[in-house]
PDB file of C-alpha atoms in Angstrom:
ATOM      1  CA  ALA A   4       0.036  -0.106   0.057  1.00  0.00           C
ATOM      2  CA  ALA A   5       2.945   2.443   0.897  1.00  0.00           C
ATOM      3  CA  SER A   6       4.489   1.922  -2.626  1.00  0.00           C
ATOM      4  CA  ASP A   7       1.099   2.665  -4.262  1.00  0.00           C
ATOM      5  CA  GLN A   8       1.137   5.935  -2.348  1.00  0.00           C
ATOM      6  CA  ARG A   9       4.637   6.705  -3.566  1.00  0.00           C
ATOM      7  CA  ALA A  10       4.169   5.951  -7.088  1.00  0.00           C
ATOM      8  CA  PRO A  11       2.406   9.357  -8.061  1.00  0.00           C
ATOM      9  CA  ALA A  12       5.103  11.172  -6.272  1.00  0.00           C
ATOM     10  CA  MET A  13       8.049   9.189  -8.041  1.00  0.00           C
ATOM     11  CA  ALA A  14       6.298   9.918 -11.469  1.00  0.00           C
ATOM     12  CA  ARG A  15       6.237  13.794 -10.446  1.00  0.00           C
ATOM     13  CA  LEU A  16      10.085  13.527  -9.300  1.00  0.00           C
ATOM     14  CA  LEU A  17      10.943  11.899 -12.441  1.00  0.00           C
ATOM     15  CA  GLY A  18       9.023  14.424 -14.527  1.00  0.00           C
ATOM     16  CA  LEU A  19      10.645  17.261 -12.681  1.00  0.00           C
ATOM     17  CA  LEU A  20      14.042  15.638 -13.213  1.00  0.00           C
ATOM     18  CA  LEU A  21      13.543  15.447 -16.821  1.00  0.00           C
ATOM     19  CA  LEU A  22      12.380  19.066 -17.077  1.00  0.00           C
ATOM     20  CA  VAL A  23      15.434  20.247 -15.301  1.00  0.00           C
ATOM     21  CA  SER A  24      17.567  18.052 -17.532  1.00  0.00           C
ATOM     22  CA  ARG A  25      16.036  19.654 -20.749  1.00  0.00           C
ATOM     23  CA  VAL A  26      16.405  23.229 -19.129  1.00  0.00           C
ATOM     24  CA  CYS A  27      20.006  22.394 -18.449  1.00  0.00           C
ATOM     25  CA  ALA A  28      20.622  21.493 -21.868  1.00  0.00           C
ATOM     26  CA  MET A  29      19.029  24.772 -23.472  1.00  0.00           C
ATOM     27  CA  LYS A  30      20.878  25.270 -26.629  1.00  0.00           C
ATOM     28  CA  CYS A  31      22.019  28.998 -27.513  1.00  0.00           C
ATOM     29  CA  PRO A  32      23.119  30.298 -30.760  1.00  0.00           C
ATOM     30  CA  GLY A  33      26.312  31.538 -29.659  1.00  0.00           C
ATOM     31  CA  SER A  34      27.812  35.018 -30.381  1.00  0.00           C
ATOM     32  CA  ALA A  35      31.176  36.149 -31.921  1.00  0.00           C
ATOM     33  CA  SER A  36      31.227  39.030 -29.280  1.00  0.00           C
ATOM     34  CA  PHE A  37      32.693  37.670 -26.146  1.00  0.00           C
ATOM     35  CA  ILE A  38      30.712  40.542 -24.064  1.00  0.00           C
ATOM     36  CA  HIS A  39      27.169  40.599 -25.374  1.00  0.00           C
ATOM     37  CA  ALA A  40      23.430  40.690 -23.983  1.00  0.00           C
ATOM     38  CA  SER A  41      21.611  37.621 -23.991  1.00  0.00           C
ATOM     39  CA  ALA A  42      18.330  36.307 -22.468  1.00  0.00           C
ATOM     40  CA  LYS A  43      17.014  32.727 -21.899  1.00  0.00           C
ATOM     41  CA  VAL A  44      13.448  31.947 -21.047  1.00  0.00           C
ATOM     42  CA  VAL A  45      11.364  28.896 -20.166  1.00  0.00           C
ATOM     43  CA  ALA A  46       7.805  29.023 -20.867  1.00  0.00           C
ATOM     44  CA  ILE A  47       4.941  26.492 -20.696  1.00  0.00           C
ATOM     45  CA  ALA A  48       2.401  26.968 -23.440  1.00  0.00           C
ATOM     46  CA  ASP A  49      -1.335  25.748 -23.088  1.00  0.00           C
ATOM     47  CA  ALA A  50      -1.123  24.300 -26.447  1.00  0.00           C
ATOM     48  CA  SER A  51       0.787  21.444 -28.492  1.00  0.00           C
ATOM     49  CA  CYS A  52       4.262  21.900 -29.491  1.00  0.00           C
ATOM     50  CA  HIS A  53       2.746  21.468 -32.879  1.00  0.00           C
ATOM     51  CA  SER A  54       0.538  24.407 -32.440  1.00  0.00           C
ATOM     52  CA  VAL A  55       3.292  26.802 -30.907  1.00  0.00           C
ATOM     53  CA  HIS A  56       5.794  25.694 -33.537  1.00  0.00           C
ATOM     54  CA  GLU A  57       3.063  26.545 -36.283  1.00  0.00           C
ATOM     55  CA  GLU A  58       2.434  30.069 -34.756  1.00  0.00           C
ATOM     56  CA  VAL A  59       6.241  30.837 -34.500  1.00  0.00           C
ATOM     57  CA  LEU A  60       6.786  30.018 -38.149  1.00  0.00           C
ATOM     58  CA  ALA A  61       3.484  31.955 -39.058  1.00  0.00           C
ATOM     59  CA  ARG A  62       4.529  35.140 -37.186  1.00  0.00           C
ATOM     60  CA  VAL A  63       7.922  34.959 -38.944  1.00  0.00           C
ATOM     61  CA  LYS A  64       6.566  34.271 -42.325  1.00  0.00           C
ATOM     62  CA  SER A  65       3.536  36.574 -42.093  1.00  0.00           C
ATOM     63  CA  PRO A  66       3.403  39.533 -44.575  1.00  0.00           C
ATOM     64  CA  THR A  67       0.800  41.263 -41.974  1.00  0.00           C
ATOM     65  CA  TRP A  68       2.468  40.469 -38.660  1.00  0.00           C
ATOM     66  CA  HIS A  69       5.134  42.785 -37.878  1.00  0.00           C
ATOM     67  CA  ASP A  70       7.839  42.728 -34.666  1.00  0.00           C
ATOM     68  CA  PRO A  71       6.209  45.078 -32.240  1.00  0.00           C
ATOM     69  CA  HIS A  72       9.376  45.492 -30.455  1.00  0.00           C
ATOM     70  CA  ASN A  73      11.178  48.185 -32.589  1.00  0.00           C
ATOM     71  CA  GLY A  74       9.946  46.677 -36.097  1.00  0.00           C
ATOM     72  CA  GLY A  75      12.549  44.126 -36.478  1.00  0.00           C
ATOM     73  CA  THR A  76      12.611  41.497 -39.071  1.00  0.00           C
ATOM     74  CA  TYR A  77      12.887  37.828 -38.371  1.00  0.00           C
ATOM     75  CA  THR A  78      14.531  35.195 -40.513  1.00  0.00           C
ATOM     76  CA  ILE A  79      14.574  31.521 -39.894  1.00  0.00           C
ATOM     77  CA  LEU A  80      17.923  29.895 -40.225  1.00  0.00           C
ATOM     78  CA  SER A  81      16.530  26.448 -39.635  1.00  0.00           C
ATOM     79  CA  GLU A  82      13.978  24.448 -38.190  1.00  0.00           C
ATOM     80  CA  SER A  83      12.698  21.099 -37.160  1.00  0.00           C
ATOM     81  CA  SER A  84       9.547  19.779 -35.334  1.00  0.00           C
ATOM     82  CA  SER A  85      11.391  20.548 -31.979  1.00  0.00           C
ATOM     83  CA  GLU A  86      13.738  23.223 -32.843  1.00  0.00           C
ATOM     84  CA  ILE A  87      13.684  26.584 -34.711  1.00  0.00           C
ATOM     85  CA  GLU A  88      16.802  28.657 -34.997  1.00  0.00           C
ATOM     86  CA  LEU A  89      16.368  32.261 -36.138  1.00  0.00           C
ATOM     87  CA  LYS A  90      17.870  35.703 -36.322  1.00  0.00           C
ATOM     88  CA  ARG A  91      16.499  39.157 -35.933  1.00  0.00           C
ATOM     89  CA  LEU A  92      17.703  42.312 -37.710  1.00  0.00           C
ATOM     90  CA  THR A  93      16.629  45.526 -35.650  1.00  0.00           C
ATOM     91  CA  GLY A  94      14.295  47.774 -37.342  1.00  0.00           C
ATOM     92  CA  ASN A  95      17.169  50.280 -37.764  1.00  0.00           C
ATOM     93  CA  LYS A  96      19.092  47.476 -39.612  1.00  0.00           C
ATOM     94  CA  LYS A  97      22.087  48.126 -37.364  1.00  0.00           C
ATOM     95  CA  TYR A  98      22.231  45.166 -34.984  1.00  0.00           C
ATOM     96  CA  THR A  99      21.560  41.319 -35.378  1.00  0.00           C
ATOM     97  CA  ASP A 100      20.550  38.930 -32.753  1.00  0.00           C
ATOM     98  CA  LYS A 101      20.279  35.340 -33.227  1.00  0.00           C
ATOM     99  CA  MET A 102      18.028  32.885 -30.998  1.00  0.00           C
ATOM    100  CA  VAL A 103      17.136  29.457 -30.580  1.00  0.00           C
ATOM    101  CA  LEU A 104      13.695  27.983 -29.633  1.00  0.00           C
ATOM    102  CA  THR A 105      13.394  24.578 -28.343  1.00  0.00           C
ATOM    103  CA  LEU A 106      10.028  22.752 -27.906  1.00  0.00           C
ATOM    104  CA  ALA A 107       9.197  19.795 -25.723  1.00  0.00           C
ATOM    105  CA  ALA A 108       6.048  18.124 -25.136  1.00  0.00           C
ATOM    106  CA  VAL A 109       5.494  17.884 -20.980  1.00  0.00           C
ATOM    107  CA  GLU A 110       2.020  16.781 -19.700  1.00  0.00           C
ATOM    108  CA  GLY A 111       0.015  17.797 -22.748  1.00  0.00           C
ATOM    109  CA  LYS A 112       1.424  21.241 -23.051  1.00  0.00           C
ATOM    110  CA  CYS A 113       4.551  22.645 -24.592  1.00  0.00           C
ATOM    111  CA  MET A 114       7.645  23.938 -22.956  1.00  0.00           C
ATOM    112  CA  ILE A 115       9.371  26.494 -24.722  1.00  0.00           C
ATOM    113  CA  MET A 116      13.150  26.878 -24.111  1.00  0.00           C
ATOM    114  CA  GLY A 117      14.361  29.980 -25.708  1.00  0.00           C
ATOM    115  CA  CYS A 118      18.058  31.728 -25.870  1.00  0.00           C
ATOM    116  CA  SER A 119      18.649  35.007 -27.646  1.00  0.00           C
ATOM    117  CA  GLU A 120      22.101  36.403 -27.838  1.00  0.00           C
ATOM    118  CA  SER A 121      23.221  39.726 -29.360  1.00  0.00           C
ATOM    119  CA  GLN A 122      26.041  39.215 -31.972  1.00  0.00           C
ATOM    120  CA  VAL A 123      27.924  42.441 -31.185  1.00  0.00           C
ATOM    121  CA  PHE A 124      29.073  43.851 -27.874  1.00  0.00           C
ATOM    122  CA  SER A 125      26.492  44.918 -25.857  1.00  0.00           C
ATOM    123  CA  ILE A 126      25.215  45.015 -22.276  1.00  0.00           C
ATOM    124  CA  ALA A 127      22.217  46.811 -21.608  1.00  0.00           C
ATOM    125  CA  ASP A 128      19.853  45.965 -24.377  1.00  0.00           C
ATOM    126  CA  GLY A 129      16.426  47.476 -23.337  1.00  0.00           C
ATOM    127  CA  SER A 130      14.863  43.893 -22.872  1.00  0.00           C
ATOM    128  CA  THR A 131      15.295  43.249 -26.954  1.00  0.00           C
ATOM    129  CA  ASN A 132      16.773  39.830 -26.119  1.00  0.00           C
ATOM    130  CA  TYR A 133      13.934  38.840 -23.960  1.00  0.00           C
ATOM    131  CA  CYS A 134      11.587  40.404 -26.366  1.00  0.00           C
ATOM    132  CA  ASN A 135      13.088  38.643 -29.319  1.00  0.00           C
ATOM    133  CA  LEU A 136      11.879  35.402 -27.858  1.00  0.00           C
ATOM    134  CA  ARG A 137       8.619  36.551 -26.190  1.00  0.00           C
ATOM    135  CA  ASN A 138       7.139  38.137 -29.174  1.00  0.00           C
ATOM    136  CA  LEU A 139       7.161  34.840 -31.004  1.00  0.00           C
ATOM    137  CA  TYR A 140       4.796  32.800 -28.462  1.00  0.00           C
ATOM    138  CA  CYS A 141       2.871  35.156 -26.593  1.00  0.00           C
ATOM    139  CA  GLY A 142      -0.856  35.234 -27.001  1.00  0.00           C
ATOM    140  CA  SER A 143      -3.685  37.762 -26.835  1.00  0.00           C
ATOM    141  CA  ALA A 144      -4.004  37.391 -23.140  1.00  0.00           C
ATOM    142  CA  GLU A 145      -0.609  38.804 -22.906  1.00  0.00           C
ATOM    143  CA  GLY A 146      -1.439  41.693 -25.258  1.00  0.00           C
ATOM    144  CA  CYS A 147       0.197  39.966 -28.448  1.00  0.00           C
ATOM    145  CA  ARG A 148      -1.557  39.277 -31.851  1.00  0.00           C
ATOM    146  CA  PRO A 149      -1.467  35.855 -32.851  1.00  0.00           C
ATOM    147  CA  VAL A 150      -1.519  34.978 -36.770  1.00  0.00           C
ATOM    148  CA  LYS A 151      -2.632  31.093 -36.682  1.00  0.00           C
ATOM    149  CA  LYS A 152      -2.899  29.982 -33.173  1.00  0.00           C
ATOM    150  CA  ASP A 153      -3.870  31.533 -29.965  1.00  0.00           C
ATOM    151  CA  PHE A 154      -2.937  30.175 -26.589  1.00  0.00           C
ATOM    152  CA  THR A 155      -1.730  31.344 -23.207  1.00  0.00           C
ATOM    153  CA  SER A 156       1.700  30.776 -21.857  1.00  0.00           C
ATOM    154  CA  LYS A 157       3.117  31.056 -18.409  1.00  0.00           C
ATOM    155  CA  GLU A 158       6.923  31.879 -18.297  1.00  0.00           C
ATOM    156  CA  THR A 159       8.702  29.933 -15.541  1.00  0.00           C
ATOM    157  CA  GLU A 160      12.151  30.949 -15.865  1.00  0.00           C
ATOM    158  CA  VAL A 161      13.495  34.459 -17.301  1.00  0.00           C
ATOM    159  CA  ASN A 162      17.276  34.676 -17.109  1.00  0.00           C
ATOM    160  CA  PRO A 163      18.700  37.915 -18.896  1.00  0.00           C
ATOM    161  CA  SER A 164      22.317  38.667 -18.810  1.00  0.00           C
ATOM    162  CA  PHE A 165      24.105  41.104 -16.609  1.00  0.00           C
ATOM    163  CA  GLY A 166      22.615  44.710 -17.919  1.00  0.00           C
ATOM    164  CA  ALA A 167      20.192  42.838 -20.194  1.00  0.00           C
ATOM    165  CA  GLY A 168      16.354  43.562 -19.177  1.00  0.00           C
ATOM    166  CA  SER A 169      13.289  41.269 -19.125  1.00  0.00           C
ATOM    167  CA  ASP A 170      10.372  43.882 -19.246  1.00  0.00           C
ATOM    168  CA  ALA A 171       7.461  42.490 -20.932  1.00  0.00           C
ATOM    169  CA  LYS A 172       5.743  46.114 -21.469  1.00  0.00           C
ATOM    170  CA  ALA A 173       8.974  46.925 -23.382  1.00  0.00           C
ATOM    171  CA  CYS A 174       8.147  44.165 -26.023  1.00  0.00           C
ATOM    172  CA  ILE A 175       5.097  45.861 -27.556  1.00  0.00           C
ATOM    173  CA  LYS A 176       6.115  49.291 -28.707  1.00  0.00           C
ATOM    174  CA  GLY A 177       4.419  49.661 -31.919  1.00  0.00           C
ATOM    175  CA  PRO A 178       1.739  47.930 -34.232  1.00  0.00           C
ATOM    176  CA  GLN A 179       1.673  44.203 -34.845  1.00  0.00           C
ATOM    177  CA  LEU A 180      -0.314  43.638 -37.788  1.00  0.00           C
ATOM    178  CA  SER A 181      -0.702  45.734 -40.977  1.00  0.00           C
ATOM    179  CA  GLN A 182      -4.340  47.272 -41.412  1.00  0.00           C
TER     180      GLN A 182
END
């Protein structure tokens, strides 16, 4: 009887260990600059990873969706069903950031592990690296404009580098859709 009571606790512990191992293995794109701003985010989307993947690609490829953080332009560098590598050129076309989104199914939801890194010397980034990631998965409940799939997400970890920001209010500075 005691082992029957411990089984759910063991299953949760194993699930937690799996989650921790995935987060520890978070992939970052790297940067040629030794000192650069970055951000790592872990979020749980109340959607399948297929839906999250589809929405991220839809935003990047849409002729009507616009990056609301300074009007940057995203480009897909590579993608598979569980990983999307991108770059983002700032609206003023001066700076490039690279990012990796890794998607993993967890208990019927999708864990999004994102890492964004500036490609030039930078410390303070005005939350840009955080917003690079957030603006690809946030839903209408967070003030974002989805293209194909609207879902909620909860950020469980947000780790900007020293000097970098993580202010969600900084992520939406302009229009998200063409009228």
